[in-house]
CSV table of C-alpha atoms in Angstrom, one decimal:
chain,number,residue,atom,x,y,z
A,140,ASP,CA,9.2,-35.3,63.3
A,141,THR,CA,7.7,-34.1,66.6
A,142,GLU,CA,10.5,-35.1,68.9
A,143,VAL,CA,13.5,-33.8,70.8
A,144,THR,CA,16.2,-36.4,70.7
A,145,GLN,CA,18.9,-36.5,73.4
A,146,THR,CA,22.1,-38.6,73.3
A,147,PRO,CA,23.5,-40.4,75.1
A,148,LYS,CA,20.7,-41.7,77.4
A,149,HIS,CA,23.2,-42.5,80.1
A,150,LEU,CA,26.7,-41.2,80.8
A,151,VAL,CA,29.2,-42.0,83.5
A,152,MET,CA,32.2,-39.7,83.7
A,153,GLY,CA,35.2,-39.0,86.0
A,154,MET,CA,35.8,-35.6,87.5
A,155,THR,CA,38.7,-35.0,85.1
A,156,ASN,CA,36.9,-36.0,81.9
A,157,LYS,CA,35.5,-33.8,79.1
A,158,LYS,CA,32.2,-35.0,77.6
A,159,SER,CA,29.3,-33.6,75.6
A,160,LEU,CA,25.6,-34.0,75.7
A,161,LYS,CA,23.7,-33.6,72.4
A,162,CYS,CA,20.1,-32.4,71.7
A,163,GLU,CA,18.5,-32.3,68.3
A,164,GLN,CA,15.1,-31.3,67.0
A,165,HIS,CA,13.7,-31.0,63.5
A,166,MET,CA,10.4,-29.2,64.2
A,167,GLY,CA,11.8,-25.9,63.1
A,168,HIS,CA,11.7,-24.6,66.7
A,169,ARG,CA,13.8,-21.5,67.2
A,170,ALA,CA,14.3,-21.7,71.0
A,171,MET,CA,16.1,-24.6,72.8
A,172,TYR,CA,16.7,-25.1,76.5
A,173,TRP,CA,18.9,-27.1,78.9
A,174,TYR,CA,17.4,-28.1,82.3
A,175,LYS,CA,19.0,-30.0,85.2
A,176,GLN,CA,16.8,-32.2,87.4
A,177,LYS,CA,17.8,-33.7,90.6
A,178,ALA,CA,15.9,-36.7,92.0
A,179,LYS,CA,12.4,-35.8,93.3
A,180,LYS,CA,12.8,-32.2,92.3
A,181,PRO,CA,11.4,-30.1,89.5
A,182,PRO,CA,13.6,-29.1,86.6
A,183,GLU,CA,15.9,-26.1,86.9
A,184,LEU,CA,16.6,-23.9,83.9
A,185,MET,CA,20.3,-23.7,82.9
A,186,PHE,CA,20.5,-22.1,79.5
A,187,VAL,CA,18.2,-20.8,76.8
A,188,TYR,CA,19.2,-20.4,73.1
A,189,SER,CA,16.8,-18.3,71.1
A,190,TYR,CA,17.5,-17.1,67.6
A,191,GLU,CA,21.2,-17.8,68.2
A,192,LYS,CA,21.3,-15.7,71.4
A,193,LEU,CA,22.3,-17.4,74.6
A,194,SER,CA,20.7,-16.6,78.0
A,195,ILE,CA,22.3,-18.0,81.1
A,196,ASN,CA,21.1,-18.8,84.5
A,197,GLU,CA,23.8,-17.0,86.4
A,198,SER,CA,23.9,-19.7,89.1
A,199,VAL,CA,25.1,-22.3,86.6
A,200,PRO,CA,28.9,-23.0,87.1
A,201,SER,CA,31.3,-22.4,84.2
A,202,ARG,CA,32.1,-26.2,84.0
A,203,PHE,CA,28.9,-26.4,81.9
A,204,SER,CA,29.2,-24.8,78.5
A,205,PRO,CA,26.4,-24.7,75.9
A,206,GLU,CA,27.0,-24.6,72.2
A,207,CYS,CA,24.4,-24.1,69.4
A,208,PRO,CA,26.0,-25.1,66.0
A,209,ASN,CA,22.7,-24.5,64.2
A,210,SER,CA,19.1,-24.0,65.0
A,211,SER,CA,18.4,-27.7,65.2
A,212,LEU,CA,21.2,-28.8,67.4
A,213,LEU,CA,22.2,-27.8,71.0
A,214,ASN,CA,25.2,-29.3,72.8
A,215,LEU,CA,26.2,-29.1,76.4
A,216,HIS,CA,29.9,-29.5,77.0
A,217,LEU,CA,31.0,-30.8,80.4
A,218,HIS,CA,34.4,-30.4,82.0
A,219,ALA,CA,35.7,-31.0,85.4
A,220,LEU,CA,32.4,-31.8,86.9
A,221,GLN,CA,31.7,-32.6,90.5
A,222,PRO,CA,29.7,-35.6,92.0
A,223,GLU,CA,26.9,-33.2,92.9
A,224,ASP,CA,26.5,-32.5,89.2
A,225,SER,CA,25.0,-36.0,88.8
A,226,ALA,CA,21.5,-35.5,87.6
A,227,LEU,CA,19.0,-35.9,84.8
A,228,TYR,CA,19.8,-33.4,82.1
A,229,LEU,CA,16.8,-32.4,80.0
A,230,CYS,CA,16.6,-30.6,76.7
A,231,ALA,CA,13.5,-28.8,75.5
A,232,SER,CA,12.4,-26.7,72.5
A,233,THR,CA,9.6,-24.3,71.7
A,234,PRO,CA,8.6,-22.7,68.4
A,235,ASP,CA,9.7,-19.3,69.7
A,236,GLN,CA,10.8,-18.2,73.1
A,237,THR,CA,8.0,-15.6,73.1
A,238,ALA,CA,5.3,-17.7,71.4
A,239,GLY,CA,3.9,-19.6,74.4
A,240,TYR,CA,3.0,-22.6,72.3
A,241,GLY,CA,4.2,-25.1,74.8
A,242,TYR,CA,7.4,-27.0,75.4
A,243,THR,CA,8.6,-30.3,73.9
A,244,PHE,CA,11.0,-32.2,76.1
A,245,GLY,CA,13.5,-34.9,75.3
A,246,SER,CA,13.9,-38.1,77.2
A,247,GLY,CA,16.9,-36.8,79.0
A,248,THR,CA,20.5,-37.9,79.7
A,249,ARG,CA,21.2,-39.5,83.1
A,250,LEU,CA,24.6,-38.3,84.1
A,251,THR,CA,26.7,-39.8,86.9
A,252,VAL,CA,29.9,-38.2,87.9
A,253,VAL,CA,32.3,-40.4,89.8
B,114,LYS,CA,7.8,-14.0,92.2
B,115,GLN,CA,5.7,-16.8,90.9
B,116,GLU,CA,5.2,-19.7,93.2
B,117,VAL,CA,3.5,-22.9,92.2
B,118,THR,CA,2.0,-25.4,94.6
B,119,GLN,CA,0.7,-28.9,93.8
B,120,ILE,CA,-1.7,-30.8,96.1
B,121,PRO,CA,-1.6,-33.6,97.0
B,122,ALA,CA,2.2,-34.3,97.0
B,123,ALA,CA,1.4,-38.0,96.6
B,124,LEU,CA,-1.7,-40.1,95.9
B,125,SER,CA,-2.4,-43.8,95.9
B,126,VAL,CA,-5.7,-45.1,94.7
B,127,PRO,CA,-7.3,-48.3,93.3
B,128,GLU,CA,-7.6,-48.7,89.6
B,129,GLY,CA,-10.8,-47.3,88.1
B,130,GLU,CA,-11.2,-44.2,90.3
B,131,ASN,CA,-11.6,-40.7,88.9
B,132,LEU,CA,-8.9,-38.3,90.2
B,133,VAL,CA,-8.3,-34.6,90.6
B,134,LEU,CA,-4.8,-33.2,90.8
B,135,ASN,CA,-4.6,-29.6,91.9
B,136,CYS,CA,-2.2,-26.8,91.0
B,137,SER,CA,-2.2,-23.2,92.3
B,138,PHE,CA,0.0,-20.3,91.4
B,139,THR,CA,0.4,-16.9,93.0
B,140,ASP,CA,0.8,-14.6,89.9
B,141,SER,CA,-2.1,-14.6,87.5
B,142,ALA,CA,0.0,-13.0,84.8
B,143,ILE,CA,0.6,-16.2,82.8
B,144,TYR,CA,0.7,-16.9,79.1
B,145,ASN,CA,-0.4,-20.5,79.4
B,146,LEU,CA,-0.1,-23.5,81.7
B,147,GLN,CA,1.2,-26.9,80.8
B,148,TRP,CA,0.7,-30.2,82.5
B,149,PHE,CA,3.4,-32.8,82.2
B,150,ARG,CA,3.9,-36.5,83.1
B,151,GLN,CA,7.2,-37.9,84.2
B,152,ASP,CA,7.9,-41.6,84.7
B,153,PRO,CA,10.8,-42.5,87.1
B,154,GLY,CA,14.2,-41.5,85.6
B,155,LYS,CA,12.6,-40.5,82.3
B,156,GLY,CA,12.0,-37.2,80.5
B,157,LEU,CA,8.8,-35.1,80.5
B,158,THR,CA,5.8,-35.8,78.4
B,159,SER,CA,3.5,-33.0,77.7
B,160,LEU,CA,-0.1,-33.9,78.5
B,161,LEU,CA,-2.1,-30.7,78.0
B,162,LEU,CA,-1.4,-27.1,77.2
B,163,ILE,CA,-4.1,-24.5,78.2
B,164,GLN,CA,-3.7,-20.9,76.8
B,165,SER,CA,-4.6,-18.1,79.2
B,166,SER,CA,-7.7,-17.3,77.2
B,167,GLN,CA,-9.0,-20.9,77.5
B,168,ARG,CA,-10.9,-22.5,80.4
B,169,GLU,CA,-10.1,-26.2,79.7
B,170,GLN,CA,-8.5,-28.7,77.4
B,171,THR,CA,-9.3,-32.4,76.9
B,172,SER,CA,-7.2,-35.3,75.7
B,173,GLY,CA,-8.7,-38.8,76.0
B,174,ARG,CA,-9.3,-39.5,79.7
B,175,LEU,CA,-7.6,-36.3,80.8
B,176,ASN,CA,-9.2,-32.9,81.3
B,177,ALA,CA,-7.4,-29.8,82.5
B,178,SER,CA,-9.1,-26.6,83.6
B,179,LEU,CA,-7.7,-23.2,84.2
B,180,ASP,CA,-9.0,-20.4,86.3
B,181,LYS,CA,-6.4,-17.7,85.7
B,182,SER,CA,-8.0,-15.1,88.0
B,183,SER,CA,-8.0,-17.4,91.0
B,184,GLY,CA,-4.6,-18.9,90.2
B,185,ARG,CA,-5.8,-22.5,89.9
B,186,SER,CA,-5.6,-25.4,87.5
B,187,THR,CA,-6.9,-28.9,87.9
B,188,LEU,CA,-6.1,-32.1,86.1
B,189,TYR,CA,-8.9,-34.6,86.0
B,190,ILE,CA,-8.1,-38.2,85.2
B,191,ALA,CA,-11.1,-40.4,84.5
B,192,ALA,CA,-11.2,-44.2,85.0
B,193,SER,CA,-7.6,-44.4,86.3
B,194,GLN,CA,-5.3,-47.2,85.1
B,195,PRO,CA,-2.0,-48.7,86.5
B,196,GLY,CA,-0.3,-47.2,83.5
B,197,ASP,CA,-1.2,-43.7,84.8
B,198,SER,CA,1.2,-44.1,87.6
B,199,ALA,CA,3.8,-41.4,87.3
B,200,THR,CA,4.6,-37.9,88.7
B,201,TYR,CA,2.5,-35.1,87.3
B,202,LEU,CA,3.9,-31.6,87.1
B,203,CYS,CA,2.2,-28.4,86.3
B,204,ALA,CA,4.1,-25.4,84.9
B,205,PRO,CA,2.6,-22.0,84.2
B,206,GLU,CA,4.5,-19.9,81.7
B,207,GLY,CA,5.1,-16.3,82.7
B,208,ASP,CA,3.8,-13.7,80.2
B,209,SER,CA,6.8,-11.4,80.8
B,210,ASN,CA,9.8,-13.8,80.6
B,211,TYR,CA,8.1,-16.7,78.8
B,212,GLN,CA,9.7,-19.2,81.2
B,213,LEU,CA,8.2,-22.2,83.0
B,214,ILE,CA,7.7,-22.1,86.7
B,215,TRP,CA,7.4,-25.6,88.2
B,216,GLY,CA,5.4,-27.1,90.9
B,217,ALA,CA,7.0,-29.9,93.0
B,218,GLY,CA,4.7,-32.4,91.4
B,219,THR,CA,2.1,-35.0,92.5
B,220,LYS,CA,3.3,-38.6,92.6
B,221,LEU,CA,0.4,-40.8,91.6
B,222,ILE,CA,0.2,-44.6,92.2
B,223,ILE,CA,-2.7,-46.5,90.7
B,224,LYS,CA,-3.0,-49.9,92.3
B,225,PRO,CA,-4.3,-52.8,90.2
């Protein structure tokens, strides 16, 4: 298995809802990432989980909350989002955060906040 | 701070042409450089990964070169096809923080 699988592919949620995005990989990679991508812009790094240690981009608001139940699974919990949070959310993994062996990305979740 | 520039921002050519997409970066202290393809509204597909010790990588009709000292990488696409239409992103990986720094991308349209 050489893929990063993201679910759901599309999500529409209200500003008072709580939802979660899921990311899974079975390549034995030890580092996983969440990126946010707005239209016609490059991806922006939100969170890094490496060997069960979380690194946060300090500009990411607290309404986004990552969770790593195990080394193959990375969730992104969403609560009280704003319309400007509508974007494509991408998950990625690498063998090791320091290995430099290249990133594998998932197909993304298209999130719309109404 | 690393800055990545991709030229051109957009390119539209007839099918069959050979193309060169350019990527320049300001900090030569990189671990590797990765080229990605992105179709509209979709995720990122890795095309080629060049380690800092390498000069080029090839995959099918794609060839990527890296000149780390001058801060440049090129993606060469041979015999372009309409299916090559997508946005191409280059992303060097810093050798201190091991994170990707992104260019703004080149939007490529191949006309049948």
